[in-house]
JSON list of C-alpha atoms in Angstrom, two decimals:
[
{"chain": "A", "resi": 1, "resn": "UNK", "atom": "CA", "xyz": [0.00, 0.00, 0.00]},
{"chain": "A", "resi": 2, "resn": "UNK", "atom": "CA", "xyz": [2.85, 2.37, 0.84]},
{"chain": "A", "resi": 3, "resn": "UNK", "atom": "CA", "xyz": [4.40, 1.78, -2.59]},
{"chain": "A", "resi": 4, "resn": "UNK", "atom": "CA", "xyz": [1.06, 2.46, -4.26]},
{"chain": "A", "resi": 5, "resn": "UNK", "atom": "CA", "xyz": [0.58, 5.77, -2.44]},
{"chain": "A", "resi": 6, "resn": "UNK", "atom": "CA", "xyz": [4.13, 6.86, -3.25]},
{"chain": "A", "resi": 7, "resn": "UNK", "atom": "CA", "xyz": [3.67, 6.09, -6.93]},
{"chain": "A", "resi": 8, "resn": "UNK", "atom": "CA", "xyz": [0.39, 7.98, -7.11]},
{"chain": "A", "resi": 9, "resn": "UNK", "atom": "CA", "xyz": [1.86, 10.99, -5.28]},
{"chain": "A", "resi": 10, "resn": "UNK", "atom": "CA", "xyz": [4.78, 11.10, -7.73]},
{"chain": "A", "resi": 11, "resn": "UNK", "atom": "CA", "xyz": [2.46, 10.82, -10.72]},
{"chain": "A", "resi": 12, "resn": "UNK", "atom": "CA", "xyz": [0.25, 13.59, -9.35]},
{"chain": "A", "resi": 13, "resn": "UNK", "atom": "CA", "xyz": [3.24, 15.84, -8.78]},
{"chain": "A", "resi": 14, "resn": "UNK", "atom": "CA", "xyz": [4.51, 15.23, -12.31]},
{"chain": "A", "resi": 15, "resn": "UNK", "atom": "CA", "xyz": [1.06, 16.07, -13.69]},
{"chain": "A", "resi": 16, "resn": "UNK", "atom": "CA", "xyz": [0.89, 19.34, -11.78]},
{"chain": "A", "resi": 17, "resn": "UNK", "atom": "CA", "xyz": [4.40, 20.37, -12.82]},
{"chain": "A", "resi": 18, "resn": "UNK", "atom": "CA", "xyz": [3.72, 19.60, -16.49]},
{"chain": "A", "resi": 19, "resn": "UNK", "atom": "CA", "xyz": [0.51, 21.61, -16.50]},
{"chain": "A", "resi": 20, "resn": "UNK", "atom": "CA", "xyz": [2.13, 24.52, -14.66]},
{"chain": "A", "resi": 21, "resn": "UNK", "atom": "CA", "xyz": [5.00, 24.57, -17.14]},
{"chain": "A", "resi": 22, "resn": "UNK", "atom": "CA", "xyz": [2.68, 24.73, -20.14]},
{"chain": "A", "resi": 23, "resn": "UNK", "atom": "CA", "xyz": [0.55, 27.47, -18.56]},
{"chain": "A", "resi": 24, "resn": "UNK", "atom": "CA", "xyz": [3.61, 29.51, -17.61]},
{"chain": "A", "resi": 25, "resn": "UNK", "atom": "CA", "xyz": [5.00, 29.31, -21.14]},
{"chain": "A", "resi": 26, "resn": "UNK", "atom": "CA", "xyz": [1.65, 30.37, -22.59]},
{"chain": "A", "resi": 27, "resn": "UNK", "atom": "CA", "xyz": [1.48, 33.32, -20.19]},
{"chain": "A", "resi": 28, "resn": "UNK", "atom": "CA", "xyz": [4.89, 34.57, -21.27]},
{"chain": "A", "resi": 29, "resn": "UNK", "atom": "CA", "xyz": [3.98, 34.32, -24.94]},
{"chain": "A", "resi": 30, "resn": "UNK", "atom": "CA", "xyz": [0.76, 36.29, -24.43]},
{"chain": "A", "resi": 31, "resn": "UNK", "atom": "CA", "xyz": [2.67, 39.24, -22.92]},
{"chain": "A", "resi": 32, "resn": "UNK", "atom": "CA", "xyz": [4.25, 40.31, -26.22]},
{"chain": "A", "resi": 33, "resn": "UNK", "atom": "CA", "xyz": [3.30, 43.54, -27.97]},
{"chain": "A", "resi": 34, "resn": "UNK", "atom": "CA", "xyz": [1.59, 42.54, -31.22]},
{"chain": "A", "resi": 35, "resn": "UNK", "atom": "CA", "xyz": [0.00, 44.10, -34.30]},
{"chain": "A", "resi": 36, "resn": "UNK", "atom": "CA", "xyz": [-3.42, 43.05, -35.62]},
{"chain": "A", "resi": 37, "resn": "UNK", "atom": "CA", "xyz": [-4.36, 41.78, -38.09]},
{"chain": "A", "resi": 38, "resn": "UNK", "atom": "CA", "xyz": [-1.28, 39.63, -38.61]},
{"chain": "A", "resi": 39, "resn": "UNK", "atom": "CA", "xyz": [-1.33, 40.21, -42.38]},
{"chain": "A", "resi": 40, "resn": "UNK", "atom": "CA", "xyz": [-2.57, 42.51, -45.12]},
{"chain": "A", "resi": 41, "resn": "UNK", "atom": "CA", "xyz": [-2.41, 42.46, -48.90]},
{"chain": "A", "resi": 42, "resn": "UNK", "atom": "CA", "xyz": [0.52, 44.30, -50.43]},
{"chain": "A", "resi": 43, "resn": "UNK", "atom": "CA", "xyz": [-0.44, 47.83, -51.35]},
{"chain": "A", "resi": 44, "resn": "UNK", "atom": "CA", "xyz": [-3.68, 47.63, -49.34]},
{"chain": "A", "resi": 45, "resn": "UNK", "atom": "CA", "xyz": [-5.48, 50.94, -48.90]},
{"chain": "A", "resi": 46, "resn": "UNK", "atom": "CA", "xyz": [-7.72, 52.55, -46.28]},
{"chain": "A", "resi": 47, "resn": "UNK", "atom": "CA", "xyz": [-7.21, 50.06, -43.47]},
{"chain": "A", "resi": 48, "resn": "UNK", "atom": "CA", "xyz": [-6.50, 49.96, -39.75]},
{"chain": "A", "resi": 49, "resn": "UNK", "atom": "CA", "xyz": [-3.62, 48.52, -37.74]},
{"chain": "A", "resi": 50, "resn": "UNK", "atom": "CA", "xyz": [-4.18, 47.74, -34.06]},
{"chain": "A", "resi": 51, "resn": "UNK", "atom": "CA", "xyz": [-1.20, 47.62, -31.72]},
{"chain": "A", "resi": 52, "resn": "UNK", "atom": "CA", "xyz": [-2.05, 45.54, -28.67]},
{"chain": "A", "resi": 53, "resn": "UNK", "atom": "CA", "xyz": [0.05, 46.34, -25.60]},
{"chain": "A", "resi": 54, "resn": "UNK", "atom": "CA", "xyz": [-0.34, 44.03, -22.58]},
{"chain": "A", "resi": 55, "resn": "UNK", "atom": "CA", "xyz": [1.01, 44.99, -19.14]},
{"chain": "A", "resi": 56, "resn": "UNK", "atom": "CA", "xyz": [3.37, 42.25, -17.96]},
{"chain": "A", "resi": 57, "resn": "UNK", "atom": "CA", "xyz": [4.40, 43.85, -14.65]},
{"chain": "A", "resi": 58, "resn": "UNK", "atom": "CA", "xyz": [2.58, 43.11, -11.39]},
{"chain": "A", "resi": 59, "resn": "UNK", "atom": "CA", "xyz": [3.79, 46.18, -9.50]},
{"chain": "A", "resi": 60, "resn": "UNK", "atom": "CA", "xyz": [3.85, 48.88, -12.19]},
{"chain": "A", "resi": 61, "resn": "UNK", "atom": "CA", "xyz": [1.61, 50.24, -14.93]},
{"chain": "A", "resi": 62, "resn": "UNK", "atom": "CA", "xyz": [2.44, 51.05, -18.55]},
{"chain": "A", "resi": 63, "resn": "UNK", "atom": "CA", "xyz": [2.54, 54.85, -18.95]},
{"chain": "A", "resi": 64, "resn": "UNK", "atom": "CA", "xyz": [4.12, 55.32, -22.38]},
{"chain": "A", "resi": 65, "resn": "UNK", "atom": "CA", "xyz": [4.10, 53.43, -25.67]},
{"chain": "A", "resi": 66, "resn": "UNK", "atom": "CA", "xyz": [6.28, 54.31, -28.67]},
{"chain": "A", "resi": 67, "resn": "UNK", "atom": "CA", "xyz": [5.77, 52.62, -32.02]},
{"chain": "A", "resi": 68, "resn": "UNK", "atom": "CA", "xyz": [8.37, 53.18, -34.76]},
{"chain": "A", "resi": 69, "resn": "UNK", "atom": "CA", "xyz": [7.18, 52.85, -38.35]},
{"chain": "A", "resi": 70, "resn": "UNK", "atom": "CA", "xyz": [9.66, 51.81, -41.08]},
{"chain": "A", "resi": 71, "resn": "UNK", "atom": "CA", "xyz": [10.70, 54.55, -43.48]},
{"chain": "A", "resi": 72, "resn": "UNK", "atom": "CA", "xyz": [12.50, 52.35, -46.01]},
{"chain": "A", "resi": 73, "resn": "UNK", "atom": "CA", "xyz": [9.05, 50.92, -46.84]},
{"chain": "A", "resi": 74, "resn": "UNK", "atom": "CA", "xyz": [6.81, 53.72, -45.55]},
{"chain": "A", "resi": 75, "resn": "UNK", "atom": "CA", "xyz": [3.19, 53.49, -44.49]},
{"chain": "A", "resi": 76, "resn": "UNK", "atom": "CA", "xyz": [1.36, 56.38, -46.16]},
{"chain": "A", "resi": 77, "resn": "UNK", "atom": "CA", "xyz": [-1.52, 58.50, -44.90]},
{"chain": "A", "resi": 78, "resn": "UNK", "atom": "CA", "xyz": [-1.24, 57.57, -41.20]},
{"chain": "A", "resi": 79, "resn": "UNK", "atom": "CA", "xyz": [-3.97, 58.83, -38.85]},
{"chain": "A", "resi": 80, "resn": "UNK", "atom": "CA", "xyz": [-4.24, 58.14, -35.11]},
{"chain": "A", "resi": 81, "resn": "UNK", "atom": "CA", "xyz": [-7.55, 57.20, -33.48]},
{"chain": "A", "resi": 82, "resn": "UNK", "atom": "CA", "xyz": [-8.32, 59.27, -30.33]},
{"chain": "A", "resi": 83, "resn": "UNK", "atom": "CA", "xyz": [-7.74, 57.15, -27.24]},
{"chain": "A", "resi": 84, "resn": "UNK", "atom": "CA", "xyz": [-9.45, 57.92, -23.93]},
{"chain": "A", "resi": 85, "resn": "UNK", "atom": "CA", "xyz": [-6.88, 59.05, -21.36]},
{"chain": "A", "resi": 86, "resn": "UNK", "atom": "CA", "xyz": [-3.98, 59.01, -23.84]},
{"chain": "A", "resi": 87, "resn": "UNK", "atom": "CA", "xyz": [-2.31, 61.77, -25.83]},
{"chain": "A", "resi": 88, "resn": "UNK", "atom": "CA", "xyz": [-0.78, 60.78, -29.16]},
{"chain": "A", "resi": 89, "resn": "UNK", "atom": "CA", "xyz": [2.22, 62.48, -30.72]},
{"chain": "A", "resi": 90, "resn": "UNK", "atom": "CA", "xyz": [2.99, 61.79, -34.38]},
{"chain": "A", "resi": 91, "resn": "UNK", "atom": "CA", "xyz": [6.51, 62.34, -35.77]},
{"chain": "A", "resi": 92, "resn": "UNK", "atom": "CA", "xyz": [7.15, 62.57, -39.50]},
{"chain": "A", "resi": 93, "resn": "UNK", "atom": "CA", "xyz": [10.44, 62.07, -41.33]},
{"chain": "A", "resi": 94, "resn": "UNK", "atom": "CA", "xyz": [11.63, 63.08, -44.80]},
{"chain": "A", "resi": 95, "resn": "UNK", "atom": "CA", "xyz": [11.95, 60.00, -46.99]},
{"chain": "A", "resi": 96, "resn": "UNK", "atom": "CA", "xyz": [15.28, 59.14, -48.59]},
{"chain": "A", "resi": 97, "resn": "UNK", "atom": "CA", "xyz": [13.36, 57.78, -51.56]},
{"chain": "A", "resi": 98, "resn": "UNK", "atom": "CA", "xyz": [10.11, 59.62, -52.35]},
{"chain": "A", "resi": 99, "resn": "UNK", "atom": "CA", "xyz": [7.07, 57.49, -53.15]},
{"chain": "A", "resi": 100, "resn": "UNK", "atom": "CA", "xyz": [5.05, 58.15, -56.28]},
{"chain": "A", "resi": 101, "resn": "UNK", "atom": "CA", "xyz": [1.28, 57.71, -55.96]},
{"chain": "A", "resi": 102, "resn": "UNK", "atom": "CA", "xyz": [-1.79, 58.54, -58.05]},
{"chain": "A", "resi": 103, "resn": "UNK", "atom": "CA", "xyz": [-2.18, 61.68, -55.93]},
{"chain": "A", "resi": 104, "resn": "UNK", "atom": "CA", "xyz": [1.39, 62.86, -56.43]},
{"chain": "A", "resi": 105, "resn": "UNK", "atom": "CA", "xyz": [4.85, 62.26, -54.97]},
{"chain": "A", "resi": 106, "resn": "UNK", "atom": "CA", "xyz": [5.11, 61.68, -51.21]},
{"chain": "A", "resi": 107, "resn": "UNK", "atom": "CA", "xyz": [8.30, 63.03, -49.63]},
{"chain": "A", "resi": 108, "resn": "UNK", "atom": "CA", "xyz": [7.45, 62.59, -45.92]},
{"chain": "A", "resi": 109, "resn": "UNK", "atom": "CA", "xyz": [5.94, 59.79, -43.85]},
{"chain": "A", "resi": 110, "resn": "UNK", "atom": "CA", "xyz": [5.21, 59.03, -40.21]},
{"chain": "A", "resi": 111, "resn": "UNK", "atom": "CA", "xyz": [8.20, 57.45, -38.48]},
{"chain": "A", "resi": 112, "resn": "UNK", "atom": "CA", "xyz": [7.02, 57.35, -34.85]},
{"chain": "A", "resi": 113, "resn": "UNK", "atom": "CA", "xyz": [3.82, 57.47, -32.82]},
{"chain": "A", "resi": 114, "resn": "UNK", "atom": "CA", "xyz": [3.98, 57.83, -29.04]},
{"chain": "A", "resi": 115, "resn": "UNK", "atom": "CA", "xyz": [1.12, 57.62, -26.54]},
{"chain": "A", "resi": 116, "resn": "UNK", "atom": "CA", "xyz": [1.40, 59.14, -23.06]},
{"chain": "A", "resi": 117, "resn": "UNK", "atom": "CA", "xyz": [-0.87, 60.24, -20.23]},
{"chain": "A", "resi": 118, "resn": "UNK", "atom": "CA", "xyz": [-2.78, 57.00, -19.79]},
{"chain": "A", "resi": 119, "resn": "UNK", "atom": "CA", "xyz": [-2.08, 53.85, -17.80]},
{"chain": "A", "resi": 120, "resn": "UNK", "atom": "CA", "xyz": [-2.35, 50.11, -18.43]},
{"chain": "A", "resi": 121, "resn": "UNK", "atom": "CA", "xyz": [-2.69, 48.26, -15.15]},
{"chain": "A", "resi": 122, "resn": "UNK", "atom": "CA", "xyz": [-1.49, 44.82, -14.12]},
{"chain": "A", "resi": 123, "resn": "UNK", "atom": "CA", "xyz": [-3.32, 42.03, -15.95]},
{"chain": "A", "resi": 124, "resn": "UNK", "atom": "CA", "xyz": [-4.70, 44.46, -18.55]},
{"chain": "A", "resi": 125, "resn": "UNK", "atom": "CA", "xyz": [-3.95, 45.47, -22.13]},
{"chain": "A", "resi": 126, "resn": "UNK", "atom": "CA", "xyz": [-4.71, 48.45, -24.36]},
{"chain": "A", "resi": 127, "resn": "UNK", "atom": "CA", "xyz": [-5.44, 48.55, -28.10]},
{"chain": "A", "resi": 128, "resn": "UNK", "atom": "CA", "xyz": [-4.00, 51.50, -30.04]},
{"chain": "A", "resi": 129, "resn": "UNK", "atom": "CA", "xyz": [-5.63, 51.92, -33.46]},
{"chain": "A", "resi": 130, "resn": "UNK", "atom": "CA", "xyz": [-3.80, 53.51, -36.40]},
{"chain": "A", "resi": 131, "resn": "UNK", "atom": "CA", "xyz": [-5.48, 54.12, -39.75]},
{"chain": "A", "resi": 132, "resn": "UNK", "atom": "CA", "xyz": [-3.43, 54.14, -42.95]},
{"chain": "A", "resi": 133, "resn": "UNK", "atom": "CA", "xyz": [-3.97, 55.32, -46.49]},
{"chain": "A", "resi": 134, "resn": "UNK", "atom": "CA", "xyz": [-1.71, 52.81, -48.23]},
{"chain": "A", "resi": 135, "resn": "UNK", "atom": "CA", "xyz": [0.72, 50.03, -47.36]},
{"chain": "A", "resi": 136, "resn": "UNK", "atom": "CA", "xyz": [3.88, 49.41, -49.41]},
{"chain": "A", "resi": 137, "resn": "UNK", "atom": "CA", "xyz": [3.83, 46.79, -52.17]},
{"chain": "A", "resi": 138, "resn": "UNK", "atom": "CA", "xyz": [7.58, 46.19, -52.44]},
{"chain": "A", "resi": 139, "resn": "UNK", "atom": "CA", "xyz": [8.24, 44.14, -49.29]},
{"chain": "A", "resi": 140, "resn": "UNK", "atom": "CA", "xyz": [6.97, 40.96, -47.65]},
{"chain": "A", "resi": 141, "resn": "UNK", "atom": "CA", "xyz": [6.66, 42.31, -44.11]},
{"chain": "A", "resi": 142, "resn": "UNK", "atom": "CA", "xyz": [6.78, 45.42, -41.96]},
{"chain": "A", "resi": 143, "resn": "UNK", "atom": "CA", "xyz": [8.50, 45.49, -38.57]},
{"chain": "A", "resi": 144, "resn": "UNK", "atom": "CA", "xyz": [7.21, 47.96, -35.99]},
{"chain": "A", "resi": 145, "resn": "UNK", "atom": "CA", "xyz": [9.81, 48.30, -33.24]},
{"chain": "A", "resi": 146, "resn": "UNK", "atom": "CA", "xyz": [8.13, 49.33, -29.99]},
{"chain": "A", "resi": 147, "resn": "UNK", "atom": "CA", "xyz": [9.21, 50.73, -26.62]},
{"chain": "A", "resi": 148, "resn": "UNK", "atom": "CA", "xyz": [7.01, 50.15, -23.56]},
{"chain": "A", "resi": 149, "resn": "UNK", "atom": "CA", "xyz": [7.72, 52.33, -20.51]},
{"chain": "A", "resi": 150, "resn": "UNK", "atom": "CA", "xyz": [6.43, 51.55, -17.00]},
{"chain": "A", "resi": 151, "resn": "UNK", "atom": "CA", "xyz": [5.59, 53.80, -14.06]},
{"chain": "A", "resi": 152, "resn": "UNK", "atom": "CA", "xyz": [8.69, 52.57, -12.19]},
{"chain": "A", "resi": 153, "resn": "UNK", "atom": "CA", "xyz": [10.96, 53.81, -15.00]},
{"chain": "A", "resi": 154, "resn": "UNK", "atom": "CA", "xyz": [11.56, 50.43, -16.62]},
{"chain": "A", "resi": 155, "resn": "UNK", "atom": "CA", "xyz": [11.50, 50.33, -20.44]},
{"chain": "A", "resi": 156, "resn": "UNK", "atom": "CA", "xyz": [10.97, 47.10, -22.40]},
{"chain": "A", "resi": 157, "resn": "UNK", "atom": "CA", "xyz": [12.37, 47.26, -25.92]},
{"chain": "A", "resi": 158, "resn": "UNK", "atom": "CA", "xyz": [10.26, 45.17, -28.29]},
{"chain": "A", "resi": 159, "resn": "UNK", "atom": "CA", "xyz": [12.77, 45.50, -31.14]},
{"chain": "A", "resi": 160, "resn": "UNK", "atom": "CA", "xyz": [14.21, 42.04, -31.77]},
{"chain": "A", "resi": 161, "resn": "UNK", "atom": "CA", "xyz": [13.61, 40.24, -35.06]},
{"chain": "A", "resi": 162, "resn": "UNK", "atom": "CA", "xyz": [13.26, 36.48, -35.44]},
{"chain": "A", "resi": 163, "resn": "UNK", "atom": "CA", "xyz": [16.33, 34.62, -36.70]},
{"chain": "A", "resi": 164, "resn": "UNK", "atom": "CA", "xyz": [16.73, 30.96, -37.58]},
{"chain": "A", "resi": 165, "resn": "UNK", "atom": "CA", "xyz": [13.08, 30.20, -36.93]},
{"chain": "A", "resi": 166, "resn": "UNK", "atom": "CA", "xyz": [13.32, 30.94, -33.19]},
{"chain": "A", "resi": 167, "resn": "UNK", "atom": "CA", "xyz": [11.30, 33.67, -31.54]},
{"chain": "A", "resi": 168, "resn": "UNK", "atom": "CA", "xyz": [13.45, 36.19, -29.63]},
{"chain": "A", "resi": 169, "resn": "UNK", "atom": "CA", "xyz": [12.81, 37.17, -26.03]},
{"chain": "A", "resi": 170, "resn": "UNK", "atom": "CA", "xyz": [11.46, 40.62, -26.94]},
{"chain": "A", "resi": 171, "resn": "UNK", "atom": "CA", "xyz": [10.11, 40.32, -30.50]},
{"chain": "A", "resi": 172, "resn": "UNK", "atom": "CA", "xyz": [9.03, 43.39, -32.45]},
{"chain": "A", "resi": 173, "resn": "UNK", "atom": "CA", "xyz": [5.48, 43.37, -33.85]},
{"chain": "A", "resi": 174, "resn": "UNK", "atom": "CA", "xyz": [5.55, 42.16, -37.47]},
{"chain": "A", "resi": 175, "resn": "UNK", "atom": "CA", "xyz": [2.90, 42.63, -40.15]},
{"chain": "A", "resi": 176, "resn": "UNK", "atom": "CA", "xyz": [3.06, 40.11, -43.02]},
{"chain": "A", "resi": 177, "resn": "UNK", "atom": "CA", "xyz": [2.32, 41.46, -46.49]},
{"chain": "A", "resi": 178, "resn": "UNK", "atom": "CA", "xyz": [0.91, 39.00, -49.00]},
{"chain": "A", "resi": 179, "resn": "UNK", "atom": "CA", "xyz": [0.42, 39.18, -52.73]},
{"chain": "A", "resi": 180, "resn": "UNK", "atom": "CA", "xyz": [-2.99, 40.47, -53.74]},
{"chain": "A", "resi": 181, "resn": "UNK", "atom": "CA", "xyz": [-5.58, 37.88, -54.65]},
{"chain": "A", "resi": 182, "resn": "UNK", "atom": "CA", "xyz": [-8.41, 38.37, -57.13]},
{"chain": "A", "resi": 183, "resn": "UNK", "atom": "CA", "xyz": [-10.74, 39.26, -54.26]},
{"chain": "A", "resi": 184, "resn": "UNK", "atom": "CA", "xyz": [-8.30, 41.88, -52.97]},
{"chain": "A", "resi": 185, "resn": "UNK", "atom": "CA", "xyz": [-8.10, 43.76, -56.27]},
{"chain": "A", "resi": 186, "resn": "UNK", "atom": "CA", "xyz": [-9.82, 47.08, -55.83]},
{"chain": "A", "resi": 187, "resn": "UNK", "atom": "CA", "xyz": [-10.53, 46.32, -52.16]},
{"chain": "A", "resi": 188, "resn": "UNK", "atom": "CA", "xyz": [-8.81, 47.14, -48.88]},
{"chain": "A", "resi": 189, "resn": "UNK", "atom": "CA", "xyz": [-10.05, 44.01, -47.14]},
{"chain": "A", "resi": 190, "resn": "UNK", "atom": "CA", "xyz": [-7.32, 42.33, -45.07]},
{"chain": "A", "resi": 191, "resn": "UNK", "atom": "CA", "xyz": [-6.11, 38.80, -45.77]},
{"chain": "A", "resi": 192, "resn": "UNK", "atom": "CA", "xyz": [-6.73, 38.07, -42.09]},
{"chain": "A", "resi": 193, "resn": "UNK", "atom": "CA", "xyz": [-10.27, 37.53, -40.80]},
{"chain": "A", "resi": 194, "resn": "UNK", "atom": "CA", "xyz": [-9.41, 39.43, -37.60]},
{"chain": "A", "resi": 195, "resn": "UNK", "atom": "CA", "xyz": [-8.89, 42.73, -39.43]},
{"chain": "A", "resi": 196, "resn": "UNK", "atom": "CA", "xyz": [-11.74, 44.55, -37.72]},
{"chain": "A", "resi": 197, "resn": "UNK", "atom": "CA", "xyz": [-10.31, 46.28, -34.62]},
{"chain": "A", "resi": 198, "resn": "UNK", "atom": "CA", "xyz": [-12.05, 46.13, -31.28]},
{"chain": "A", "resi": 199, "resn": "UNK", "atom": "CA", "xyz": [-13.31, 49.33, -29.70]},
{"chain": "A", "resi": 200, "resn": "UNK", "atom": "CA", "xyz": [-11.26, 51.06, -27.02]},
{"chain": "A", "resi": 201, "resn": "UNK", "atom": "CA", "xyz": [-13.95, 50.26, -24.44]},
{"chain": "A", "resi": 202, "resn": "UNK", "atom": "CA", "xyz": [-13.20, 46.56, -24.75]},
{"chain": "A", "resi": 203, "resn": "UNK", "atom": "CA", "xyz": [-9.44, 46.96, -24.92]},
{"chain": "A", "resi": 204, "resn": "UNK", "atom": "CA", "xyz": [-8.98, 47.17, -21.15]},
{"chain": "A", "resi": 205, "resn": "UNK", "atom": "CA", "xyz": [-9.76, 43.50, -20.64]},
{"chain": "A", "resi": 206, "resn": "UNK", "atom": "CA", "xyz": [-7.42, 41.07, -18.95]},
{"chain": "A", "resi": 207, "resn": "UNK", "atom": "CA", "xyz": [-4.62, 39.82, -21.18]},
{"chain": "A", "resi": 208, "resn": "UNK", "atom": "CA", "xyz": [-5.23, 36.24, -20.11]},
{"chain": "A", "resi": 209, "resn": "UNK", "atom": "CA", "xyz": [-8.88, 36.24, -21.23]},
{"chain": "A", "resi": 210, "resn": "UNK", "atom": "CA", "xyz": [-7.91, 37.50, -24.68]},
{"chain": "A", "resi": 211, "resn": "UNK", "atom": "CA", "xyz": [-5.39, 34.81, -25.45]},
{"chain": "A", "resi": 212, "resn": "UNK", "atom": "CA", "xyz": [-7.30, 31.73, -26.62]},
{"chain": "A", "resi": 213, "resn": "UNK", "atom": "CA", "xyz": [-4.06, 30.13, -27.78]},
{"chain": "A", "resi": 214, "resn": "UNK", "atom": "CA", "xyz": [-2.68, 30.25, -24.26]},
{"chain": "A", "resi": 215, "resn": "UNK", "atom": "CA", "xyz": [-5.83, 28.64, -22.91]},
{"chain": "A", "resi": 216, "resn": "UNK", "atom": "CA", "xyz": [-5.58, 25.92, -25.55]},
{"chain": "A", "resi": 217, "resn": "UNK", "atom": "CA", "xyz": [-2.00, 25.14, -24.58]},
{"chain": "A", "resi": 218, "resn": "UNK", "atom": "CA", "xyz": [-2.95, 25.00, -20.91]},
{"chain": "A", "resi": 219, "resn": "UNK", "atom": "CA", "xyz": [-5.83, 22.61, -21.55]},
{"chain": "A", "resi": 220, "resn": "UNK", "atom": "CA", "xyz": [-3.56, 20.45, -23.69]},
{"chain": "A", "resi": 221, "resn": "UNK", "atom": "CA", "xyz": [-1.01, 20.27, -20.90]},
{"chain": "A", "resi": 222, "resn": "UNK", "atom": "CA", "xyz": [-3.65, 19.25, -18.37]},
{"chain": "A", "resi": 223, "resn": "UNK", "atom": "CA", "xyz": [-4.95, 16.51, -20.67]},
{"chain": "A", "resi": 224, "resn": "UNK", "atom": "CA", "xyz": [-1.44, 15.12, -21.12]},
{"chain": "A", "resi": 225, "resn": "UNK", "atom": "CA", "xyz": [-0.91, 15.19, -17.37]},
{"chain": "A", "resi": 226, "resn": "UNK", "atom": "CA", "xyz": [-4.19, 13.38, -16.66]},
{"chain": "A", "resi": 227, "resn": "UNK", "atom": "CA", "xyz": [-3.33, 10.67, -19.18]},
{"chain": "A", "resi": 228, "resn": "UNK", "atom": "CA", "xyz": [0.04, 10.24, -17.48]},
{"chain": "A", "resi": 229, "resn": "UNK", "atom": "CA", "xyz": [-1.62, 9.87, -14.09]},
{"chain": "A", "resi": 230, "resn": "UNK", "atom": "CA", "xyz": [-4.08, 7.31, -15.47]},
{"chain": "A", "resi": 231, "resn": "UNK", "atom": "CA", "xyz": [-1.20, 5.30, -16.93]},
{"chain": "A", "resi": 232, "resn": "UNK", "atom": "CA", "xyz": [0.58, 5.31, -13.56]},
{"chain": "A", "resi": 233, "resn": "UNK", "atom": "CA", "xyz": [-2.56, 4.07, -11.74]},
{"chain": "A", "resi": 234, "resn": "UNK", "atom": "CA", "xyz": [-3.03, 1.31, -14.32]},
{"chain": "A", "resi": 235, "resn": "UNK", "atom": "CA", "xyz": [0.58, 0.20, -13.87]},
{"chain": "A", "resi": 236, "resn": "UNK", "atom": "CA", "xyz": [0.18, 0.02, -10.08]},
{"chain": "A", "resi": 237, "resn": "UNK", "atom": "CA", "xyz": [-3.06, -2.02, -10.30]},
{"chain": "A", "resi": 238, "resn": "UNK", "atom": "CA", "xyz": [-1.51, -4.36, -12.83]},
{"chain": "A", "resi": 239, "resn": "UNK", "atom": "CA", "xyz": [1.50, -4.90, -10.57]},
{"chain": "A", "resi": 240, "resn": "UNK", "atom": "CA", "xyz": [-0.71, -5.67, -7.57]},
{"chain": "A", "resi": 241, "resn": "UNK", "atom": "CA", "xyz": [-2.81, -8.09, -9.66]},
{"chain": "A", "resi": 242, "resn": "UNK", "atom": "CA", "xyz": [0.29, -9.92, -10.81]},
{"chain": "A", "resi": 243, "resn": "UNK", "atom": "CA", "xyz": [1.49, -10.22, -7.22]},
{"chain": "A", "resi": 244, "resn": "UNK", "atom": "CA", "xyz": [-1.83, -11.73, -6.12]},
{"chain": "A", "resi": 245, "resn": "UNK", "atom": "CA", "xyz": [-1.69, -14.41, -8.81]},
{"chain": "A", "resi": 246, "resn": "UNK", "atom": "CA", "xyz": [1.86, -15.31, -7.80]},
{"chain": "A", "resi": 247, "resn": "UNK", "atom": "CA", "xyz": [0.67, -15.99, -4.25]}
]
């Protein structure tokens, strides 16, 4: 009986540790600053990009967000959506290579947007919506390096780019640009079904409730753990049964 109890305790502990590990990993992944939708058609016009900024600190709030837009492949016609409690500052830069459009030649583009004055609390996130007139059509992706500053003075630099297929510790938000399909011709509809941004009223939800992928990973880990525990119980019962027959 003592051996049986020890085996079951060990199996239960292993199950708990496995589930906790999966949930912890999912929680870390959900704390990244991201851009939504994840993709648009190349050259798409009149759309919206949503930068989702979760607060990953338990003892400090996010008080400043800076998003840097690429100028080698500029986003044209940028407009910032008013955000309750936040003040947006838009910085423009003269382009090294002007962009020719149907409306004329563009020589300047937005290079940085910063939001200050508001606060994102622990366990919350904020959506910052940015409208654009046109995306570039000469690149496969856009990287938006982002700085997130906390009330305790700490700044997290979301500026790292993936290399070798591995995700860096502080990845920059990346928007994939895909070739236009027949449906996209003459339309600004995104290639991602999640293109429609959520309103600012719903943006101050908990980060954990918004991450269905994290929940899926956690449930998967629990299922694996339960199966492991069941296998351990079966092994113990089988061993006891074999011992009874031997007697």
